[in-house]
Tab-separated table of C-alpha atoms in Angstrom:
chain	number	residue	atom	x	y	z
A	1216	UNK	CA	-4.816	0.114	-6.235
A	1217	UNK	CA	-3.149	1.145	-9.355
A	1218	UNK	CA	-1.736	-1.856	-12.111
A	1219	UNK	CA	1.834	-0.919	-11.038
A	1220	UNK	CA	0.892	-1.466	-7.587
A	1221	UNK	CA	-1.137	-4.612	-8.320
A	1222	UNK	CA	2.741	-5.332	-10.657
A	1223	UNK	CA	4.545	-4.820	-7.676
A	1224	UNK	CA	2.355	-6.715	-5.416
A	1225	UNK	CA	2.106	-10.196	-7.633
A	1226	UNK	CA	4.162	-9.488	-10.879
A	1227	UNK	CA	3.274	-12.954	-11.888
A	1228	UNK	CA	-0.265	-11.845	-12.266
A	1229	UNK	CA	-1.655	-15.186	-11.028
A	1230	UNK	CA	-4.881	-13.161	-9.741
A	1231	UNK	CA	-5.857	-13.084	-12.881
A	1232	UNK	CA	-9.491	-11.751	-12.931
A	1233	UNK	CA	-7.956	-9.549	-10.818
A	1234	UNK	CA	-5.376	-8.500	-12.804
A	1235	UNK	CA	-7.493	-7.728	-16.238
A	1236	UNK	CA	-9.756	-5.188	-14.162
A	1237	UNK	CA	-6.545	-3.229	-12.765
A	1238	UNK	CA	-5.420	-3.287	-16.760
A	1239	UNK	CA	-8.660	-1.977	-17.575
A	1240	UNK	CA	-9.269	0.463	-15.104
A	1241	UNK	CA	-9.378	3.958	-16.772
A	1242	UNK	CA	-12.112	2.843	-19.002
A	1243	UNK	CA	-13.847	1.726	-16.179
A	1244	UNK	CA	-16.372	4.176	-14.027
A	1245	UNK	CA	-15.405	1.502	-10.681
A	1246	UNK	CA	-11.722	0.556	-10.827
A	1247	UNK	CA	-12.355	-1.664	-8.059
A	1248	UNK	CA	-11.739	-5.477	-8.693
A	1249	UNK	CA	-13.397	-6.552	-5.221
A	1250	UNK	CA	-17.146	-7.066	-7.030
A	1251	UNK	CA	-15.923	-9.360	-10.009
A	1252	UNK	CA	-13.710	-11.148	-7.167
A	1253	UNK	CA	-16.424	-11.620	-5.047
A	1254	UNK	CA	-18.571	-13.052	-7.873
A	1255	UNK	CA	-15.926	-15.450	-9.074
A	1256	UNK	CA	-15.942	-16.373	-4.751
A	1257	UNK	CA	-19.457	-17.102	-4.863
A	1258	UNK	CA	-19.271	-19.185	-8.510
A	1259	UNK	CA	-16.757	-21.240	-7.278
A	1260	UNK	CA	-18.404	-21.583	-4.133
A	1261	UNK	CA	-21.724	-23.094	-6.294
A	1262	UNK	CA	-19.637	-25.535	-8.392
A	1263	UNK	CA	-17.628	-27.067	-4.782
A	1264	UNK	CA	-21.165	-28.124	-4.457
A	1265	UNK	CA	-21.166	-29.621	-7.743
A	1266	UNK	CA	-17.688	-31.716	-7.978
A	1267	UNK	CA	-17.664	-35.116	-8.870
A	1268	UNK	CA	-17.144	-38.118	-5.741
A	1269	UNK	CA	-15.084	-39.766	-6.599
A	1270	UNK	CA	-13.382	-37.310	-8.919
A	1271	UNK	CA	-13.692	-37.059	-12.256
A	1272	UNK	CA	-11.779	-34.257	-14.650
A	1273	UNK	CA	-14.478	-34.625	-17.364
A	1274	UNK	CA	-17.350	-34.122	-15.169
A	1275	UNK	CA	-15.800	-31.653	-12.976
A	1276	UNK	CA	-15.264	-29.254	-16.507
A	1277	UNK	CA	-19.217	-30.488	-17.677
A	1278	UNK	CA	-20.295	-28.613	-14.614
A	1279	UNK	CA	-17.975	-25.655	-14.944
A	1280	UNK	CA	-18.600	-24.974	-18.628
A	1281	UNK	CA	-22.624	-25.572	-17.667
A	1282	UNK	CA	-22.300	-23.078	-14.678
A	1283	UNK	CA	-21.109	-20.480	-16.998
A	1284	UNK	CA	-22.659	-21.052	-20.191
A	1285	UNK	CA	-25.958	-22.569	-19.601
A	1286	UNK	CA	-27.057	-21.209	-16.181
A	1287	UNK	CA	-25.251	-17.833	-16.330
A	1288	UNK	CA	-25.822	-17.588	-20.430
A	1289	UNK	CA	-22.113	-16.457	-21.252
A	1290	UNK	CA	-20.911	-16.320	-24.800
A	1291	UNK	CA	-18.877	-14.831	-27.337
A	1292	UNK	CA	-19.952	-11.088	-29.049
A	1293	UNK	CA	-20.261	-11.660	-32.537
A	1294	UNK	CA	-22.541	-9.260	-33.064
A	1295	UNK	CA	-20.452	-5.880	-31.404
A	1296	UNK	CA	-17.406	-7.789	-31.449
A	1297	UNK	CA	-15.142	-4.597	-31.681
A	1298	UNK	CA	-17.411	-2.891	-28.366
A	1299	UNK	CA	-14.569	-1.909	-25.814
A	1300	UNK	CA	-17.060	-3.241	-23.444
A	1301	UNK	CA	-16.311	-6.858	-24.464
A	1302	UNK	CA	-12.558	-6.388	-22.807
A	1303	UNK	CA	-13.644	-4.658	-19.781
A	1304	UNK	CA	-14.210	-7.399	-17.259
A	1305	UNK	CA	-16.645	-6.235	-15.156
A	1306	UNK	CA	-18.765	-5.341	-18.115
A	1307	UNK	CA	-18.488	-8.889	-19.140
A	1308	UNK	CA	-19.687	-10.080	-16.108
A	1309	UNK	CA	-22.686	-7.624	-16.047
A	1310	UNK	CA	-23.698	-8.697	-19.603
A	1311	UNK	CA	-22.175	-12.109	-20.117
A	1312	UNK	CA	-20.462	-11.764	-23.562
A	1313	UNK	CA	-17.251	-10.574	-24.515
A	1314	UNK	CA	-14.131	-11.190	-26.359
A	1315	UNK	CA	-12.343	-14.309	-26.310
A	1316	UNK	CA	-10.368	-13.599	-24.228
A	1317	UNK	CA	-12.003	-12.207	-21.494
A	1318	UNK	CA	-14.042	-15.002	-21.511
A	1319	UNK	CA	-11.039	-17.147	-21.067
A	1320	UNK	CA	-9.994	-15.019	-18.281
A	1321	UNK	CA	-13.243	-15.371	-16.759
A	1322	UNK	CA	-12.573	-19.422	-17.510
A	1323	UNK	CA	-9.451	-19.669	-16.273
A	1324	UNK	CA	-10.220	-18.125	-12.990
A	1325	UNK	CA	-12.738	-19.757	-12.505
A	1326	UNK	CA	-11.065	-23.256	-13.075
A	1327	UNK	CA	-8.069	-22.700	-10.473
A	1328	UNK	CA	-10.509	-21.806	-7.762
A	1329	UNK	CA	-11.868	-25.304	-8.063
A	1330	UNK	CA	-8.057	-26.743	-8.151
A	1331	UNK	CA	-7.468	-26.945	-12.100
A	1332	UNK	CA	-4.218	-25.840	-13.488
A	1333	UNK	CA	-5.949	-23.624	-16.000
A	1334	UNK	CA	-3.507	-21.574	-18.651
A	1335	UNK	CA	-4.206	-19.363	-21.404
A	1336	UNK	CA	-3.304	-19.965	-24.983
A	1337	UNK	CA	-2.685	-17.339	-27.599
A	1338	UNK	CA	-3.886	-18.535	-30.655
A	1339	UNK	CA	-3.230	-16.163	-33.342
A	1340	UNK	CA	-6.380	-13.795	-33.767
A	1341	UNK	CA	-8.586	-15.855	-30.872
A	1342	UNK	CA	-7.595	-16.954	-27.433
A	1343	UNK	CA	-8.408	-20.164	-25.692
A	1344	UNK	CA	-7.981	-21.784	-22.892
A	1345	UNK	CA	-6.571	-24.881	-21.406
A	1346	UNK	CA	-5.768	-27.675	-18.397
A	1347	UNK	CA	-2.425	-28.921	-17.997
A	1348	UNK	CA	-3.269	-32.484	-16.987
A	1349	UNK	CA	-1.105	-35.816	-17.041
A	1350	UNK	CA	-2.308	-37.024	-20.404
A	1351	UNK	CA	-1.233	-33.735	-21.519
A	1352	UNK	CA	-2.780	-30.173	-22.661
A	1353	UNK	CA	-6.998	-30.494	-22.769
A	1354	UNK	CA	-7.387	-26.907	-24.745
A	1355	UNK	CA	-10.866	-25.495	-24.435
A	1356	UNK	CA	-12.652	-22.593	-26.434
A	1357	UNK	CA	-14.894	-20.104	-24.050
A	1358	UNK	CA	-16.117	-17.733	-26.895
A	1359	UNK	CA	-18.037	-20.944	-28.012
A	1360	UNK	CA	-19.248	-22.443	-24.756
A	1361	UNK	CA	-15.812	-23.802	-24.009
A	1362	UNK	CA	-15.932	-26.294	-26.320
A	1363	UNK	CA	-12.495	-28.850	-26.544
A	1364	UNK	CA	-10.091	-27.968	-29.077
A	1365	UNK	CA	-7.931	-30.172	-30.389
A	1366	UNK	CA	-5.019	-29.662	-33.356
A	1367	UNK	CA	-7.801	-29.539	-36.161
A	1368	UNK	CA	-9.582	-27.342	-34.033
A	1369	UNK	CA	-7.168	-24.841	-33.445
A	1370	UNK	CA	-6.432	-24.796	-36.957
A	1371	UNK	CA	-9.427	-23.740	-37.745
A	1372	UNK	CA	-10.091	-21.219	-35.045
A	1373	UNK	CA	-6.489	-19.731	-36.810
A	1374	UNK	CA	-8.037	-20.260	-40.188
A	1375	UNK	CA	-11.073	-17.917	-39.132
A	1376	UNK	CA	-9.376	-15.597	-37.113
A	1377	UNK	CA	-6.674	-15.536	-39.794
A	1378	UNK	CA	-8.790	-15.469	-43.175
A	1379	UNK	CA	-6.342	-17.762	-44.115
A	1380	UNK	CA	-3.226	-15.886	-43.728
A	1381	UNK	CA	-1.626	-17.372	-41.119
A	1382	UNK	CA	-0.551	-21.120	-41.152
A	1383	UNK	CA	-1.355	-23.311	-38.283
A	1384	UNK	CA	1.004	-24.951	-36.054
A	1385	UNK	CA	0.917	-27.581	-32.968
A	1386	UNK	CA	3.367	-24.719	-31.155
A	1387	UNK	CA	0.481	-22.727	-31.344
A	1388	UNK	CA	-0.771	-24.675	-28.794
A	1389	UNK	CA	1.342	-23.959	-25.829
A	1390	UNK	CA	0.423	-22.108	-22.686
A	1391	UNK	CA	1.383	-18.315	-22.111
A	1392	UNK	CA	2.111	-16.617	-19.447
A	1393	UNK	CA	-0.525	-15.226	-17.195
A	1394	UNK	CA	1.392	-11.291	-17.388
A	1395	UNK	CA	1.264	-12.098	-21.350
A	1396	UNK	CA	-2.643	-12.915	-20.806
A	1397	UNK	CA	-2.643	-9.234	-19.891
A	1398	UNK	CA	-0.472	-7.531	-22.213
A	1399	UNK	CA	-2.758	-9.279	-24.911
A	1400	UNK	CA	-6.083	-7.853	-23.511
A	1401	UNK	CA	-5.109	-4.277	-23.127
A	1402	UNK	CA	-3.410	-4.702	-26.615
A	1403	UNK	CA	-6.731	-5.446	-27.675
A	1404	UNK	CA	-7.970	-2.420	-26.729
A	1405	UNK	CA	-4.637	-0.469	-27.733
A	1406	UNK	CA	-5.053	-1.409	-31.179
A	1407	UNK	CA	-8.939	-0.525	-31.418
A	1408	UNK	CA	-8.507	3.307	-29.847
A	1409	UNK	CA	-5.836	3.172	-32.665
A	1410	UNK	CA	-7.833	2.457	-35.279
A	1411	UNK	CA	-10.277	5.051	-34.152
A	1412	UNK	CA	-8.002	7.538	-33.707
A	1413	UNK	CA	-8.830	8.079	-30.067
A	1414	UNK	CA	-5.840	9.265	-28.849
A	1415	UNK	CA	-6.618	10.118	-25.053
A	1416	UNK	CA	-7.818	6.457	-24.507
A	1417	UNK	CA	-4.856	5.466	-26.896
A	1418	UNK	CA	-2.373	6.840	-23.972
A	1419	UNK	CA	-3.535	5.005	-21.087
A	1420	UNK	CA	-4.021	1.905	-23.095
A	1421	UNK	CA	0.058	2.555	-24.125
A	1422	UNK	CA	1.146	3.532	-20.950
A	1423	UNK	CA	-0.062	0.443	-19.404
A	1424	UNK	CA	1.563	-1.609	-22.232
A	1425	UNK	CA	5.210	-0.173	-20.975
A	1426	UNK	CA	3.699	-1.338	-17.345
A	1427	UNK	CA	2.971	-4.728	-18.211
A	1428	UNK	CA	6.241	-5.179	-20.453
A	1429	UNK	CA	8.694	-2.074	-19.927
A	1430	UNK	CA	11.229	-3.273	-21.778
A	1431	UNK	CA	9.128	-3.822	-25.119
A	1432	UNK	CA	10.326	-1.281	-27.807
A	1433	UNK	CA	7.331	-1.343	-29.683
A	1434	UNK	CA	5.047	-0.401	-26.363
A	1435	UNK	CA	6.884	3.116	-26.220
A	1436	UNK	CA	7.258	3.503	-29.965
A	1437	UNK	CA	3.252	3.235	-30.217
A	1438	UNK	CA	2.834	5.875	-27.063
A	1439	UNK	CA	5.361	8.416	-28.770
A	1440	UNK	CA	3.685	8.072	-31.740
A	1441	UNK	CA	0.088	8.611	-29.445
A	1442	UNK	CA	1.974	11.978	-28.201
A	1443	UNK	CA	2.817	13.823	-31.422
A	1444	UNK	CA	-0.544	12.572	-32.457
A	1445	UNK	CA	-1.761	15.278	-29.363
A	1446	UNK	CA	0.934	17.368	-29.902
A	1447	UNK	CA	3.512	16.696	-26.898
A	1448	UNK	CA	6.789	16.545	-28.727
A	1449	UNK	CA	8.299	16.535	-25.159
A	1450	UNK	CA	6.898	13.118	-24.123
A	1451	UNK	CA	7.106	11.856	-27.668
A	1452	UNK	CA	11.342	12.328	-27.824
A	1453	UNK	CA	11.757	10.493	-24.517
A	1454	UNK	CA	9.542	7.641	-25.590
A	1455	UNK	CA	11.516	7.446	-29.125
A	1456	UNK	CA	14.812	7.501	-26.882
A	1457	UNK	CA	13.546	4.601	-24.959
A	1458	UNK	CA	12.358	2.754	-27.736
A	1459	UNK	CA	15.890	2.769	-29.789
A	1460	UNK	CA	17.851	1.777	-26.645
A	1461	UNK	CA	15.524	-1.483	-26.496
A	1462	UNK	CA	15.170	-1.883	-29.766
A	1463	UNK	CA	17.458	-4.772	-30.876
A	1464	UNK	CA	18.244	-4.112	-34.672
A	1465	UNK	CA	17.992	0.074	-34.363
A	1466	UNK	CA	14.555	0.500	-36.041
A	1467	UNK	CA	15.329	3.221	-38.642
A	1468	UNK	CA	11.933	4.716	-38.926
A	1469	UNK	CA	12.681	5.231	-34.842
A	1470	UNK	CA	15.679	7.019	-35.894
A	1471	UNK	CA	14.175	9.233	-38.578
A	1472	UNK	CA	11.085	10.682	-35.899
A	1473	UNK	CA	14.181	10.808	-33.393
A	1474	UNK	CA	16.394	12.921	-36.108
A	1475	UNK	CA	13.082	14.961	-37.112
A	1476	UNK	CA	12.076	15.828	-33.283
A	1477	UNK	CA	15.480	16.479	-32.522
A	1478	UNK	CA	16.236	18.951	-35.810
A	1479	UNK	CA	12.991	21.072	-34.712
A	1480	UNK	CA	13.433	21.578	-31.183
C-alpha cells in the first residue's frame, strides 16, 4: 500500500504507527507496516496483563513507560541524533532509539491500544506526548523515558530545543492532529536531505509533503526548488504554478523563479 492509498483509506491517520511507516517508506528496504503492527499487537498484548484492578491512570502509564523504557531499553539518540534512521519506524523498533518523535509515535500507539486517549504535541524543536484525561492534559516526554511535563517543563524542553530563541507558551501545549504528527516526521527528514543536498531523497520526502497536506504552498515550493536543483525545469514550473495559486499573500520570490523559468523556456 502506497501513503495515498493508506490517505485515502483513513485520512485521519488514526493508525498511527501505521501511518509513519507508509510516510517513510522509500527509505525503507520493507515498506510493509504489518511487522511494527504486529509488535505494537504483541506489546499491548503484555501490558493487558499488566493493568491495574481496580484501575488506576498512574499505574496503568508506570507500566507502559516501564514496558518500553526499562524492559525494551528505548530512548532518545543523542549521540546520532541527525541519523535518518532515528525517523524510520521500523528502524526504531529494531534499535530502540530515535527521534522524539518517533518515539512519541511509538508512545502514542502504544497508549490507545490499552484504551488511553493519547495525542501528540508539537513543541517547538522536540515533540511530546500526552493523555487527554478529566483533570485535563497529563503531557509526557518519550525521548527521556516519558517523563511528565508540565508548563516549566515544556519551557525548558523549548529552551533547549530553541537555544533560547523561541519564547515559551502554555498554547504550546495543545494536542495536534494525528495527519500533522506525520507531516512533522517526514518534514524531519525533508529538511535533513536538504541540508545535505541529497536531492533524490529530497523528492520523495517533498512529494509526500504535498500528500500529507496538498494544499500547503510551501510543500510544492520546496519540491520545485528540489527539481531545478536536478535539472527538471518541466516539473519545477508546475510546482511554482501550484505554489502561487495557494499561496495567500503571492510570495514574490515564487514569482521571480516563475518569471525566470518562464523567460527561458
Amino acid at each position: 500500500m502506497s501513503l495515498l492509498e493508506y490517505l485515502r483509506l483513513d485520512p485521519q491517520c488514526r493508525n498511527l504507527a501505521e501511518g509513519a511507516v507508509h510516510a517513510v517508506a522509500p527509505a525503507l528496504e520493507d515498506p510493509d507496516p504489518a511487522p511494527v503492527v504486529m509488535q505494537l499487537n504483541e506489546w499491548a498484548f503484555t501490558l493487558a496483563g499488566r493493568m491495574p484492578l481496580p484501575w488506576d491512570t498512574g499505574r496503568a502509564l508506570e507500566a507502559l513507560n516501564h514496558l518500553l523504557f526499562e524492559e525494551l531499553g528505548f530512548d532518545g539518540d543523542r549521540e546520532t541524533y541527525d541519523d535518518p534512521l532515528n525517523a524510520l519506524l521500523p528502524a526504531v523498533v529494531a534499535r530502540r532509539k530515535g527521534l522524539p518523535i518517533a518515539l512519541s509515535v511509538l508512545w502514542i500507539d502504544l497508549a490507545r491500544r490499552m484504551g488511553f486517549d493519547a495525542v501528540g504535541v508539537g513543541l517547538p524543536g522536540h515533540f511530546i506526548t500526552a493523555l487527554r484525561s478529566p483533570s485535563g492534559l497529563l503531557c509526557f516526554d518519550p525521548f527521556n523515558q516519558g517523563r511528565a511535563v508540565g508548563e516549566e517543563g515544556g519551557a525548558a524542553l523549548v529552551k533547549a530545543a530553541s537555544a533560547g530563541r523561541i519564547a515559551f507558551h502554555p498554547d504550546m501545549l495543545k494536542p495536534v492532529a494525528d495527519r500533522q504528527i506525520l507531516i512533522r516526521l517526514v518534514r524531519n527528514l525533508h529538511l535533513r536531505f536538504m541540508h545535505a543536498e541529497d536531492w533524490e531523497e529530497a523528492l520523495w520526502t517533498a512529494t509526500h509533503l504535498i500528500l500529507l497536506d496538498p494544499g500547503d504552498a510551501r510543500a510544492h515550493k520546496e519540491r520545485a526548488f528540489v527539481h531545478l536543483q536536478r535539472d527538471e525545469p518541466g516539473p519545477a514550473l508546475a510546482d511554482l504554478r501550484e505554489a502561487l495559486r495557494l499561496s495567500p499573500d503571492q510570495d514574490p520570490e515564487i514569482q521571480a523563479w516563475l518569471q525566470q523559468l518562464e523567460s527561458s523556456s
